[in-house]
CSV table of C-alpha atoms and ligand atoms in Angstrom, one decimal:
chain,number,residue,atom,x,y,z
A,1,MET,CA,2.6,14.1,20.7
A,2,MET,CA,4.3,10.8,19.8
A,3,LYS,CA,7.9,11.3,18.8
A,4,LEU,CA,10.3,8.5,17.7
A,5,THR,CA,13.2,8.1,20.0
A,6,ASP,CA,16.8,8.2,18.8
A,7,LYS,CA,16.9,4.5,19.4
A,8,GLN,CA,13.9,3.9,17.2
A,9,LEU,CA,15.3,6.1,14.4
A,10,ALA,CA,18.6,4.3,14.6
A,11,ARG,CA,16.8,0.9,14.4
A,12,TYR,CA,14.8,2.2,11.4
A,13,GLU,CA,18.0,3.3,9.7
A,14,GLU,CA,19.6,-0.1,10.3
A,15,ASP,CA,16.7,-2.4,9.4
A,16,GLY,CA,14.8,-0.3,6.9
A,17,PHE,CA,11.6,-0.9,8.8
A,18,LEU,CA,10.2,-0.1,12.2
A,19,LEU,CA,7.2,-1.3,14.2
A,20,VAL,CA,5.4,1.4,16.2
A,21,GLU,CA,3.0,-0.4,18.4
A,22,ASN,CA,-0.3,1.2,19.4
A,23,PHE,CA,0.2,4.1,17.0
A,24,THR,CA,-3.5,3.8,15.9
A,25,THR,CA,-6.2,3.6,18.5
A,26,PRO,CA,-8.7,0.7,18.3
A,27,ASP,CA,-11.4,3.3,17.5
A,28,GLU,CA,-9.4,4.7,14.6
A,29,CYS,CA,-8.9,1.2,13.2
A,30,ASP,CA,-12.6,0.4,13.5
A,31,ALA,CA,-13.6,3.8,11.9
A,32,LEU,CA,-11.5,3.0,8.8
A,33,ARG,CA,-12.9,-0.6,8.7
A,34,GLU,CA,-16.4,0.7,8.8
A,35,ARG,CA,-15.8,3.3,6.2
A,36,ALA,CA,-14.2,0.7,3.9
A,37,ALA,CA,-17.2,-1.5,4.4
A,38,GLU,CA,-19.5,1.4,3.4
A,39,LEU,CA,-17.5,2.1,0.2
A,40,VAL,CA,-17.7,-1.6,-0.8
A,41,ALA,CA,-21.4,-1.6,-0.1
A,42,GLU,CA,-21.9,1.4,-2.4
A,43,TYR,CA,-19.6,-0.1,-5.1
A,44,ASP,CA,-21.4,-1.7,-8.1
A,45,PRO,CA,-19.1,-4.4,-9.6
A,46,SER,CA,-21.4,-4.9,-12.6
A,47,ASP,CA,-19.8,-1.9,-14.4
A,48,TYR,CA,-16.3,-3.2,-14.6
A,49,ILE,CA,-14.2,-5.8,-12.9
A,50,SER,CA,-10.4,-5.4,-12.4
A,51,ILE,CA,-8.3,-8.1,-10.7
A,52,PHE,CA,-5.2,-7.3,-8.7
A,53,SER,CA,-2.3,-9.7,-9.1
A,54,THR,CA,1.4,-9.1,-8.5
A,55,HIS,CA,2.2,-12.3,-10.4
A,56,GLU,CA,1.5,-10.9,-13.9
A,57,GLN,CA,1.3,-7.3,-13.0
A,58,THR,CA,2.1,-5.9,-16.5
A,59,ARG,CA,-0.6,-8.0,-18.0
A,60,THR,CA,-3.3,-7.1,-15.4
A,61,SER,CA,-2.5,-3.3,-15.7
A,62,ASP,CA,-5.7,-2.3,-17.4
A,63,ASP,CA,-6.9,1.3,-17.8
A,64,TYR,CA,-9.1,1.0,-14.8
A,65,PHE,CA,-5.9,0.4,-12.8
A,66,LEU,CA,-3.7,2.9,-14.6
A,67,ASN,CA,-6.2,5.7,-14.1
A,68,SER,CA,-6.8,5.0,-10.5
A,69,GLY,CA,-4.0,7.2,-9.1
A,70,ASP,CA,-6.5,10.0,-8.4
A,71,LYS,CA,-9.6,8.0,-7.8
A,72,ILE,CA,-11.2,5.5,-5.4
A,73,ARG,CA,-11.3,2.2,-7.3
A,74,PHE,CA,-11.9,-1.5,-6.4
A,75,PHE,CA,-9.7,-4.5,-7.3
A,76,PHE,CA,-10.6,-8.1,-6.9
A,77,GLU,CA,-8.7,-11.0,-5.5
A,78,GLU,CA,-7.3,-13.3,-8.2
A,79,GLU,CA,-9.0,-16.3,-6.7
A,80,ALA,CA,-12.4,-14.7,-6.2
A,81,PHE,CA,-13.8,-16.1,-9.5
A,82,ASP,CA,-14.8,-19.6,-10.5
A,83,ALA,CA,-14.1,-21.3,-13.8
A,84,GLU,CA,-17.1,-19.5,-15.4
A,85,ASN,CA,-15.7,-16.1,-14.1
A,86,ARG,CA,-18.5,-15.7,-11.6
A,87,LEU,CA,-17.7,-14.5,-8.0
A,88,ARG,CA,-17.5,-17.4,-5.6
A,89,HIS,CA,-18.5,-15.3,-2.7
A,90,SER,CA,-20.1,-11.9,-2.0
A,91,LYS,CA,-18.3,-8.8,-3.3
A,92,GLU,CA,-17.5,-8.0,0.4
A,93,ARG,CA,-15.5,-11.2,0.6
A,94,SER,CA,-13.9,-10.8,-2.9
A,95,ILE,CA,-12.2,-7.4,-3.0
A,96,ASN,CA,-8.5,-7.4,-2.7
A,97,LYS,CA,-8.0,-3.7,-2.2
A,98,ILE,CA,-9.3,-0.2,-2.7
A,99,GLY,CA,-6.9,2.4,-4.2
A,100,HIS,CA,-5.3,4.8,-4.8
A,101,ALA,CA,-6.6,8.3,-3.6
A,102,LEU,CA,-8.7,7.4,-0.6
A,103,HIS,CA,-6.6,9.9,1.4
A,104,ASP,CA,-7.7,12.8,-0.8
A,105,LEU,CA,-11.2,11.9,-1.9
A,106,ASP,CA,-12.8,10.3,1.2
A,107,PRO,CA,-13.4,12.4,4.2
A,108,VAL,CA,-12.8,9.6,6.8
A,109,PHE,CA,-9.5,8.5,5.1
A,110,ASN,CA,-8.5,12.1,4.5
A,111,HIS,CA,-8.9,12.9,8.2
A,112,PHE,CA,-7.0,9.8,9.4
A,113,SER,CA,-4.2,10.2,6.8
A,114,ARG,CA,-3.6,13.8,7.9
A,115,SER,CA,-3.8,13.5,11.6
A,116,PRO,CA,-1.4,15.7,13.6
A,117,LYS,CA,0.3,12.6,15.0
A,118,LEU,CA,1.0,11.2,11.6
A,119,ALA,CA,2.3,14.6,10.3
A,120,ALA,CA,4.6,14.8,13.3
A,121,LEU,CA,5.9,11.3,12.7
A,122,ILE,CA,6.7,12.1,9.1
A,123,SER,CA,8.6,15.3,10.0
A,124,ASN,CA,10.4,13.2,12.6
A,125,LEU,CA,11.7,11.0,9.7
A,126,GLY,CA,13.2,14.1,8.2
A,127,TYR,CA,10.7,15.1,5.6
A,128,LYS,CA,10.6,18.8,4.8
A,129,GLN,CA,7.5,19.1,2.6
A,130,PRO,CA,6.0,15.6,2.5
A,131,LEU,CA,3.3,14.8,-0.1
A,132,LEU,CA,0.8,12.0,0.2
A,133,ILE,CA,1.1,10.1,-3.1
A,134,GLN,CA,-0.9,6.9,-2.6
A,135,SER,CA,-3.3,5.1,-0.3
A,136,MET,CA,-4.7,1.6,-0.3
A,137,TYR,CA,-7.1,-0.3,1.8
A,138,ILE,CA,-6.1,-3.9,1.7
A,139,PHE,CA,-8.5,-6.7,2.7
A,140,LYS,CA,-6.3,-9.9,2.5
A,141,GLN,CA,-9.6,-11.9,2.4
A,142,PRO,CA,-10.0,-15.1,4.3
A,143,GLY,CA,-9.0,-18.1,2.3
A,144,ILE,CA,-8.1,-16.3,-0.9
A,145,GLY,CA,-6.2,-13.2,0.1
A,146,GLY,CA,-3.6,-13.0,-2.6
A,147,GLU,CA,0.2,-13.2,-2.2
A,148,VAL,CA,2.1,-9.9,-2.8
A,149,THR,CA,5.5,-11.0,-4.2
A,150,CYS,CA,8.7,-9.5,-2.9
A,151,HIS,CA,9.2,-5.9,-4.1
A,152,GLN,CA,10.5,-2.5,-3.2
A,153,ASP,CA,7.9,0.3,-3.0
A,154,ALA,CA,10.4,2.7,-4.8
A,155,SER,CA,9.9,0.5,-7.9
A,156,PHE,CA,6.3,1.7,-8.1
A,157,LEU,CA,6.7,5.2,-6.6
A,158,TYR,CA,10.1,6.2,-7.9
A,159,THR,CA,11.6,9.6,-7.3
A,160,GLU,CA,15.0,11.1,-7.8
A,161,PRO,CA,16.5,11.0,-5.3
A,162,MET,CA,14.6,8.1,-3.7
A,163,SER,CA,12.2,9.6,-1.1
A,164,VAL,CA,9.3,7.2,-0.7
A,165,THR,CA,8.3,5.8,2.7
A,166,GLY,CA,5.5,3.3,3.2
A,167,LEU,CA,3.2,3.5,6.2
A,168,TRP,CA,1.4,0.2,6.9
A,169,PHE,CA,-1.4,0.4,9.5
A,170,ALA,CA,-2.6,-2.9,10.9
A,171,LEU,CA,-6.3,-2.7,11.3
A,172,GLU,CA,-6.5,-6.3,12.6
A,173,ASP,CA,-3.9,-8.5,14.1
A,174,ALA,CA,-1.5,-9.7,11.4
A,175,THR,CA,0.0,-13.1,11.8
A,176,ARG,CA,1.8,-15.7,9.7
A,177,GLU,CA,-1.5,-17.5,9.3
A,178,ASN,CA,-3.5,-14.6,7.8
A,179,GLY,CA,-0.7,-13.2,5.7
A,180,CYS,CA,1.4,-10.7,7.6
A,181,LEU,CA,4.2,-8.7,6.0
A,182,TRP,CA,7.7,-10.2,5.7
A,183,ALA,CA,10.7,-8.0,5.3
A,184,PHE,CA,14.5,-8.3,4.7
A,185,PRO,CA,16.3,-6.5,7.6
A,186,GLY,CA,18.9,-4.2,6.1
A,187,GLY,CA,17.8,-5.0,2.6
A,188,HIS,CA,17.2,-1.3,1.8
A,189,LYS,CA,21.0,-0.9,1.5
A,190,HIS,CA,21.3,-2.9,-1.6
A,191,GLY,CA,19.9,-0.5,-4.2
A,192,LEU,CA,16.8,-0.5,-6.4
A,193,LYS,CA,16.2,-3.6,-8.5
A,194,SER,CA,13.6,-2.4,-10.9
A,195,ARG,CA,11.1,0.2,-11.9
A,196,PHE,CA,7.4,-0.3,-12.9
A,197,LEU,CA,6.7,2.1,-15.7
A,198,ARG,CA,4.0,3.2,-18.1
A,199,ALA,CA,5.1,1.6,-21.4
A,200,GLU,CA,5.2,3.7,-24.6
A,201,GLY,CA,2.1,2.6,-26.6
A,202,GLY,CA,0.1,1.7,-23.5
A,203,GLY,CA,0.2,-0.7,-20.6
A,204,THR,CA,3.1,-1.1,-18.2
A,205,ARG,CA,6.5,-2.7,-18.1
A,206,PHE,CA,9.3,-3.4,-15.6
A,207,GLU,CA,12.7,-1.8,-16.2
A,208,VAL,CA,15.2,-4.2,-14.5
A,209,TYR,CA,18.5,-3.0,-13.1
A,210,ASP,CA,19.4,-6.1,-11.0
A,211,SER,CA,18.0,-9.4,-12.0
A,212,THR,CA,19.4,-11.5,-9.1
A,213,ALA,CA,16.8,-13.4,-7.2
A,214,TRP,CA,15.4,-12.0,-3.9
A,215,PRO,CA,17.1,-13.5,-0.9
A,216,LEU,CA,13.8,-14.9,0.3
A,217,ASP,CA,15.3,-16.9,3.2
A,218,GLU,CA,16.5,-13.6,4.7
A,219,LEU,CA,13.0,-12.3,5.1
A,220,VAL,CA,11.5,-12.2,8.6
A,221,PRO,CA,7.7,-12.2,9.5
A,222,LEU,CA,6.4,-9.0,10.9
A,223,GLU,CA,3.6,-10.3,13.1
A,224,VAL,CA,1.8,-7.3,14.7
A,225,LYS,CA,-1.2,-6.4,16.7
A,226,LYS,CA,-4.1,-4.3,15.5
A,227,GLY,CA,-3.0,-0.6,15.9
A,228,THR,CA,0.6,-1.2,15.0
A,229,LEU,CA,2.2,1.1,12.3
A,230,ILE,CA,5.0,-0.4,10.3
A,231,LEU,CA,7.3,2.1,8.6
A,232,LEU,CA,8.9,0.8,5.5
A,233,ASN,CA,11.9,2.4,3.7
A,234,GLY,CA,11.1,2.7,0.0
A,235,LEU,CA,14.0,0.5,-0.9
A,236,LEU,CA,13.2,-2.3,1.6
A,237,PRO,CA,12.3,-5.6,0.1
A,238,HIS,CA,9.1,-6.9,1.5
A,239,MET,CA,6.2,-9.2,0.7
A,240,SER,CA,3.2,-11.0,2.1
A,241,LEU,CA,2.0,-14.6,1.5
A,242,VAL,CA,-1.4,-15.9,0.6
A,243,ASN,CA,-4.0,-15.9,3.3
A,244,ARG,CA,-5.4,-19.5,3.6
A,245,SER,CA,-6.8,-18.8,7.1
A,246,PRO,CA,-10.4,-18.2,8.0
A,247,ARG,CA,-9.5,-14.7,9.2
A,248,SER,CA,-9.1,-11.5,7.2
A,249,ARG,CA,-6.1,-9.2,7.6
A,250,HIS,CA,-7.2,-5.7,6.9
A,251,ALA,CA,-4.5,-3.0,6.6
A,252,TYR,CA,-4.4,0.6,5.4
A,253,THR,CA,-1.3,1.8,3.6
A,254,LEU,CA,-0.1,5.3,2.8
A,255,HIS,CA,3.0,6.4,0.8
A,256,VAL,CA,4.8,9.7,1.3
A,257,ILE,CA,7.3,11.4,-1.0
A,258,GLU,CA,9.4,14.6,-0.7
A,259,SER,CA,8.0,17.5,-2.7
A,260,ASP,CA,11.3,18.7,-4.2
A,261,CYS,CA,12.3,15.3,-5.6
A,262,HIS,CA,11.7,14.6,-9.3
A,263,TYR,CA,8.6,12.5,-10.0
A,264,PRO,CA,9.0,11.1,-13.5
A,265,ALA,CA,6.2,11.3,-16.0
A,266,ASP,CA,6.5,7.5,-16.8
A,267,ASN,CA,5.8,6.4,-13.2
A,268,TRP,CA,2.6,4.3,-13.4
A,269,LEU,CA,0.8,6.5,-10.8
A,270,GLN,CA,-0.2,9.8,-12.4
A,271,ARG,CA,-2.7,12.4,-11.3
A,272,ALA,CA,-4.9,14.8,-13.3
A,273,PRO,CA,-3.6,18.4,-13.4
A,274,GLY,CA,-6.7,19.5,-11.4
A,275,MET,CA,-5.7,17.1,-8.6
A,276,PRO,CA,-2.2,18.1,-7.5
A,277,LEU,CA,-0.6,16.1,-4.6
A,278,ARG,CA,-1.2,17.5,-1.2
A,279,GLY,CA,0.7,17.3,2.1
A,280,PHE,CA,-0.7,16.9,5.6
A,281,LYS,CA,-3.0,19.9,5.8
A,282,ILE,CA,-6.6,18.8,6.0
A,283,SER,CA,-8.8,20.6,3.4
A,284,ASP,CA,-12.0,19.9,1.7
A,285,GLY,CA,-10.4,18.1,-1.1
A,286,TRP,CA,-11.9,18.2,-4.6
B,1,FE2,FE1,4.8,-2.6,-0.7
């Protein structure tokens, strides 16, 4: 069973992120890619179209997004549409991401997300009773894969005290060309800059605690091979740039929180009472 060394843990503590190479086998990566392709094939975009953008996130937070915390929903790339609002490419080449409860509702993602090696790694990080709060399958489509502006995951998955950790699984090689992650080493030590909340009266808003600009020249590219897991402290500033290359950059992400931390009712991601959060035990789901 894989265990992080003291040196790796110290590095993670210092930098706020850690690359774990070959955490995921090529077969596991391919199984997730195949399952995501099947989900997209089954998805009918004629019902409703929702666009994911971090540029105007409060404006694009429609009910489809706000109610996706306990569902499997599909979000389009901002640049997927032409001037007449028609898709430029097939839906397979247009979807930005699938979110946010794949890990609970889909058997393939449930199985991957609750593997013994992942459970061991999370307890290795010091979690007592970890809960899986969110999952996303991110496509970063060739040519149009949208930028994700600099942010801290704790802004979106806030707990008191802060307990969120991001797990970012590279399902393909991620390079500067196809929009790899960038992170601010040590940036998790500077506090939370904002929270993304459900606004009273509907929609969302940001509550800002520190309006200074992100030190973007401090960010370093995290170029990784397929199979690498990137651990991200919830307070670590990170981002990814637009993908103008002809290659996609698929990744699967999971977020974990500690069960005894307070999870506010105005966090954007909420779940129906019948779908409580679950830890790492594989069950049949709902
Ligand atoms: Fe993030």
